[in-house]
Short mmCIF file of C-alpha atoms and ligand atoms in Angstrom, two decimals:
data_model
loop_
_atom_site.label_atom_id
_atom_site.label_comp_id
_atom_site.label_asym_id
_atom_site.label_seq_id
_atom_site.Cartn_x
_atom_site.Cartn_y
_atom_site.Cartn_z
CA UNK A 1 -11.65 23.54 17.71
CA UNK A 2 -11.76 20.52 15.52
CA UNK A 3 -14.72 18.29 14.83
CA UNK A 4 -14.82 14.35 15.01
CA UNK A 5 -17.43 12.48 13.87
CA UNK A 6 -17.59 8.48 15.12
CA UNK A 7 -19.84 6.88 13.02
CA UNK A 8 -21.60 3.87 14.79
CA UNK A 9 -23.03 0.82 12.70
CA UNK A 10 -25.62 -0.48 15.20
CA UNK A 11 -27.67 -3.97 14.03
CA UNK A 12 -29.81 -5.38 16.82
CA UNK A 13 -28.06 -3.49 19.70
CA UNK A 14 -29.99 -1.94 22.25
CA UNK A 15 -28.11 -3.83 24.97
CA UNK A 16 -25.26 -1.93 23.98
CA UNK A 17 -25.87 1.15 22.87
CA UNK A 18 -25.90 2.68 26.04
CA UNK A 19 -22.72 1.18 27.43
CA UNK A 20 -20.84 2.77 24.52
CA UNK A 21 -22.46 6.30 24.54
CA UNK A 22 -21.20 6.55 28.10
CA UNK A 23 -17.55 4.57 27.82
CA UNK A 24 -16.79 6.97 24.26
CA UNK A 25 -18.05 10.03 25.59
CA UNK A 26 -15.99 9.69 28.76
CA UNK A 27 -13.09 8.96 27.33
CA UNK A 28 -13.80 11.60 24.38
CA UNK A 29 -13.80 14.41 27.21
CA UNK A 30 -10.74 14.12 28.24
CA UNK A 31 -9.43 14.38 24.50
CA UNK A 32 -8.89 18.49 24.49
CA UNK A 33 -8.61 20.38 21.33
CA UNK A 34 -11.78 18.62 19.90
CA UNK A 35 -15.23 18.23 20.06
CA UNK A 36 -17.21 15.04 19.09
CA UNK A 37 -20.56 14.25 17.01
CA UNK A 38 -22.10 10.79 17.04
CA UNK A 39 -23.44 9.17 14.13
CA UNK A 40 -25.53 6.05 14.48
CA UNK A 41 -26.87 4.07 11.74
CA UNK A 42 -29.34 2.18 12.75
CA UNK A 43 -29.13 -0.79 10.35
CA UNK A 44 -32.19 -1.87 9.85
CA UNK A 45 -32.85 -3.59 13.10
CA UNK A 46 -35.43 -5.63 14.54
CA UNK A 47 -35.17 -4.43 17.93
CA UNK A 48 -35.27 -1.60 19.86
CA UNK A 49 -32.41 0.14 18.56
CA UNK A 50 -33.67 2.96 16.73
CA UNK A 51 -35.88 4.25 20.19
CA UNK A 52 -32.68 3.90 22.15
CA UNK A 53 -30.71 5.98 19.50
CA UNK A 54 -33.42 8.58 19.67
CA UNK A 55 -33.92 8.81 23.37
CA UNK A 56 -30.55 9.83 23.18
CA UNK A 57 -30.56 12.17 20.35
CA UNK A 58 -33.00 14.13 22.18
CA UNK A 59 -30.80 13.91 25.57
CA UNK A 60 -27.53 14.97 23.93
CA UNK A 61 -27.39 17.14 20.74
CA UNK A 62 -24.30 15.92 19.73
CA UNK A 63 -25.78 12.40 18.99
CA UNK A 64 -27.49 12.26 15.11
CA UNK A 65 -28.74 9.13 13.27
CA UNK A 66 -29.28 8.03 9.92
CA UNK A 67 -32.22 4.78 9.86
CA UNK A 68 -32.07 2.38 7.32
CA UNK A 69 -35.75 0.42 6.46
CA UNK A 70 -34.13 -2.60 6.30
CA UNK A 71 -30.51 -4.50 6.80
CA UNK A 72 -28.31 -3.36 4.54
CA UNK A 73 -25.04 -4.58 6.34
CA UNK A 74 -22.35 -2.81 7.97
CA UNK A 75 -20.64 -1.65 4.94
CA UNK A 76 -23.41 0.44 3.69
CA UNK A 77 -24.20 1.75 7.32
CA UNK A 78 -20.53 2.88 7.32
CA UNK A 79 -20.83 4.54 4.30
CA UNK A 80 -23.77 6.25 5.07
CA UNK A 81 -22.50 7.00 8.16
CA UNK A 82 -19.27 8.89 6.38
CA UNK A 83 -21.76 10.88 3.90
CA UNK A 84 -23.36 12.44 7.00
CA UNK A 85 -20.57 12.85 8.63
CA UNK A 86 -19.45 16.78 9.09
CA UNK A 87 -16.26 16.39 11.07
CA UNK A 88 -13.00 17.54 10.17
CA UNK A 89 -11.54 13.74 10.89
CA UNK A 90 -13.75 10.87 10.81
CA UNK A 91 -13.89 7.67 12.79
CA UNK A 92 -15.48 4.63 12.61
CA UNK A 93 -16.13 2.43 15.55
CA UNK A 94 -18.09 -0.93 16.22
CA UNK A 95 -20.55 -0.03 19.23
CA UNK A 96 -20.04 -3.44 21.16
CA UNK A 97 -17.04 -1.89 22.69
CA UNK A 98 -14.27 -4.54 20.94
CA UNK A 99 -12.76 -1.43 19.34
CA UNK A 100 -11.10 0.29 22.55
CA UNK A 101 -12.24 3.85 22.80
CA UNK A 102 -8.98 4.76 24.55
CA UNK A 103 -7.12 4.65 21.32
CA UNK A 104 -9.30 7.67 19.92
CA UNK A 105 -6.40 9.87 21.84
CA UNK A 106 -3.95 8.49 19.78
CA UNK A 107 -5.76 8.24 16.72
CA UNK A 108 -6.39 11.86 16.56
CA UNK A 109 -3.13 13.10 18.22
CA UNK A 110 -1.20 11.00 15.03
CA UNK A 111 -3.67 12.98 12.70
CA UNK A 112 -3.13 16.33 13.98
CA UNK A 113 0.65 15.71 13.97
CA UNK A 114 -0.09 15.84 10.44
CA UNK A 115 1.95 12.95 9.21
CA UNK A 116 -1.11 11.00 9.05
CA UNK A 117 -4.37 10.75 6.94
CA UNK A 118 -5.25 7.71 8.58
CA UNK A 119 -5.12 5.72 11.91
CA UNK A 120 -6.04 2.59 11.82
CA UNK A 121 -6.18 -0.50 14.21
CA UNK A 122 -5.71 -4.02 14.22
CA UNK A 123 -6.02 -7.23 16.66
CA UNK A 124 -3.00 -8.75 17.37
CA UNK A 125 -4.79 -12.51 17.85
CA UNK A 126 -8.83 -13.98 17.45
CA UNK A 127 -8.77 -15.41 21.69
CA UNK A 128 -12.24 -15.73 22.30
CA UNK A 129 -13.41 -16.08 19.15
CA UNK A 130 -14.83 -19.17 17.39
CA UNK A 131 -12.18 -21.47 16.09
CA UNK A 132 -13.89 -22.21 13.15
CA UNK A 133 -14.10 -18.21 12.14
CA UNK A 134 -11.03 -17.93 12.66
CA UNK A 135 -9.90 -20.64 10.42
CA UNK A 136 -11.50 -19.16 7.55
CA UNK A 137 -10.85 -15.80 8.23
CA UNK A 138 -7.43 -16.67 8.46
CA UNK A 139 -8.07 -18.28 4.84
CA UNK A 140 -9.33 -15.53 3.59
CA UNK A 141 -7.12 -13.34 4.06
CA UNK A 142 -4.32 -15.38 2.51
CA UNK A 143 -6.14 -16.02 -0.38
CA UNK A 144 -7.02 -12.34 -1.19
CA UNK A 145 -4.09 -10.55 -0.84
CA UNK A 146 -2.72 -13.42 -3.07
CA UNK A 147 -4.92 -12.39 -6.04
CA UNK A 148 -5.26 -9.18 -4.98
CA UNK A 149 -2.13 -6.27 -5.54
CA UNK A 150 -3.61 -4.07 -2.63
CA UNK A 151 -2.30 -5.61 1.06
CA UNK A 152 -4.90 -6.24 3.32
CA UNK A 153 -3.44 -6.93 7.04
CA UNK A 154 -5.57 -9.55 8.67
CA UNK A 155 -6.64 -8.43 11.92
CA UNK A 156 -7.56 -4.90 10.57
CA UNK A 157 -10.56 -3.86 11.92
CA UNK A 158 -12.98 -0.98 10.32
CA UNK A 159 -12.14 1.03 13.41
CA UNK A 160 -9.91 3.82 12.12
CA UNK A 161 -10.05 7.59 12.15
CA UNK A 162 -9.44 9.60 9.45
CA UNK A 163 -8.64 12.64 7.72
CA UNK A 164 -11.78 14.80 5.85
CA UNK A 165 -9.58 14.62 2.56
CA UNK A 166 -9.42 10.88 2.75
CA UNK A 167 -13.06 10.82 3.82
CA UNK A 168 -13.72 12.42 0.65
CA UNK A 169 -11.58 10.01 -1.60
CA UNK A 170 -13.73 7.09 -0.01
CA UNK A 171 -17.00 8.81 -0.46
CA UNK A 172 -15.73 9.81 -4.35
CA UNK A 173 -15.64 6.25 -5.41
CA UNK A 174 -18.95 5.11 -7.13
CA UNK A 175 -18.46 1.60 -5.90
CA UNK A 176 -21.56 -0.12 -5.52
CA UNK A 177 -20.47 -3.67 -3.92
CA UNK A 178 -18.28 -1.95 -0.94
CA UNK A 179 -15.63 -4.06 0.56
CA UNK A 180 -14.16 -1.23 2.81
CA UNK A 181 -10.85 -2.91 4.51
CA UNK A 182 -10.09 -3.26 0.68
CA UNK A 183 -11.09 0.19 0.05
CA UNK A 184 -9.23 1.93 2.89
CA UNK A 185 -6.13 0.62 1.86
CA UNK A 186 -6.87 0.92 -2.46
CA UNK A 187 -7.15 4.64 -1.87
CA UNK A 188 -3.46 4.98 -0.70
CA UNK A 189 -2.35 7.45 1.49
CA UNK A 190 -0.33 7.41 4.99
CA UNK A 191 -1.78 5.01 7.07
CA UNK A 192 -0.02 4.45 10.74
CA UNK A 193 -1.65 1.26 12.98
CA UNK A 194 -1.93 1.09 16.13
CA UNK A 195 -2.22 -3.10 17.55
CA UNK A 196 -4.70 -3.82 20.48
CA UNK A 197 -5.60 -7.15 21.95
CA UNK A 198 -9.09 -8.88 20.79
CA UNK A 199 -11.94 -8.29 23.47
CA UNK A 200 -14.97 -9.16 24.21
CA UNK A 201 -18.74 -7.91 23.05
CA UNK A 202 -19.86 -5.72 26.04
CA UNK A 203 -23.79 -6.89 25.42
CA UNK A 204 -25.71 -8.91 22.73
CA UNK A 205 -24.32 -11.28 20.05
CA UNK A 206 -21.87 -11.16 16.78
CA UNK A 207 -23.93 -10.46 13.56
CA UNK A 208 -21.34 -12.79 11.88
CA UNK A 209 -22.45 -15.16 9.53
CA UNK A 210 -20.62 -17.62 7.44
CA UNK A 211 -21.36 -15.71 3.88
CA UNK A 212 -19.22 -12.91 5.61
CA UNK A 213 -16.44 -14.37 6.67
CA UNK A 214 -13.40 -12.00 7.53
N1 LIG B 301 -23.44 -4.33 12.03
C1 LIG B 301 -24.26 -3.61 11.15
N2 LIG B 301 -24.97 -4.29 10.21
C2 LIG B 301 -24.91 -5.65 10.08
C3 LIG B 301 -24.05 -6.37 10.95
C4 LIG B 301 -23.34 -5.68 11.92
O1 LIG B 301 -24.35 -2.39 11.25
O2 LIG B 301 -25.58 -6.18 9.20
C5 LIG B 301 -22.68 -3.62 13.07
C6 LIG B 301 -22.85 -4.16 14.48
O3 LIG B 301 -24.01 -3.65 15.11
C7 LIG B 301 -21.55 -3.76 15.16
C8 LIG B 301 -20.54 -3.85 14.00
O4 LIG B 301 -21.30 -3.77 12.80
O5 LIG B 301 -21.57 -2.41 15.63
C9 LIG B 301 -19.73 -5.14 14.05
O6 LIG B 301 -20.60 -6.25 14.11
P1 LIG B 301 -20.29 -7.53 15.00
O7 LIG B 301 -19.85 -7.13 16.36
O8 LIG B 301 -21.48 -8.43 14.93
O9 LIG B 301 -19.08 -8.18 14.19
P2 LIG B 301 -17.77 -8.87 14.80
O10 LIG B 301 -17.21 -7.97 15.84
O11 LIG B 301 -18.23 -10.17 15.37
O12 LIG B 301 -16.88 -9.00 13.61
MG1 LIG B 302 -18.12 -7.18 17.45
#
């Protein structure tokens, strides 16, 4: 049986915690061959998230969390998240439900194939998001991969899964100032992406801010 592990980066969301416990773990039973952890990183938050992670680590043994004492941002909470992970592929997944958990099926069936270390996703448009986000998102994107060698698709999102080898690659690099859409695609390696349309937050409120743009 193989392990996943979906790590969960979770800033100020007790509204939706519980909405994506139960939408992932339904849809993860009816993925056979595999079973699932859950890894939630509480980020530091200033609300109740950490009791609602706990109330259901004690309710489902399958759910584990790391806590952060303050907010450290979403790309260390993913990267702590992949350190504790113990699965033999690894996702990552936002927990306001705008990463679909129906493509998990997919994600891990294109692993297992084996042609795969990597499944990643990206939005195919921004609807519903704030024009002037996109605008600069849309900026920076253009700019980097114009100074940059290593493509970056706008539209990626961190939600991917993962083989353990290219778990370990990620985790192997000592870099301190993580920029992981950057880091997912430096490390090489087959990558296969799978397009979905931009949806809404099921609870609560972006954690965007204009010093992180994309
Ligand atoms: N997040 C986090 N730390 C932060 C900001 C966000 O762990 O400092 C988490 C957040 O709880 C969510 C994910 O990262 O699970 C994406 O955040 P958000 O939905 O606010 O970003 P957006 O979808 O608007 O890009
Ligand atoms: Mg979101």
């Amino acid at each position: 049986m193989d392990k996943i592990s979906i790590i969960v980066p979770c800033y100020n969301e007790q509204e939706a915690i519980p909405a994506f416990y139960k939408a992932v773990t339904e849809t993860a039973a009816k993925i056979s061959g595999a079973e699932f952890e859950y890894i939630f990183v509480n980020d530091g938050s200033k609300d109740k998230t950490i009791d609602v992670i706990k109330e259901l680590a004690q309710r489902d043994g399958r759910v584990k969390y790391v806590s952060f004492s303050r907010n450290f941002g979403k790309e260390s909470a993913m990267y702590a998240g992949m350190e504790y992970a113990s699965g033999d592929y690894v996702a990552i997944m936002d927990v306001d439900l705008q990463d679909p958990p129906e493509l998990l099926a997919e994600m891990y069936d294109n692993l297992k194939s084996g042609e795969y270390d990597c499944v990643a996703s990206r939005r195919v448009n921004r609807k519903g998001e704030a024009k002037i986000r996109s605008f600069f998102a849309r900026c920076f994107y253009k700019l980097i991969n114009k100074i940059s060698q290593t493509e970056i698709a706008d539209g990626a999102r961190d939600f991917r899964m993962m083989t353990r080898q290219m778990t370990q690659s990620i985790l192997s690099l000592c870099e301190y100032n993580r920029f992981s859409k950057g880091i997912f695609a430096w490390v090489g390696y087959n990558v296969k992406w799978l397009e979905f349309e931009n949806r809404e937050r099921v609870a609560g409120e972006t954690k965007w801010s204009f010093s992180n743009t994309r």
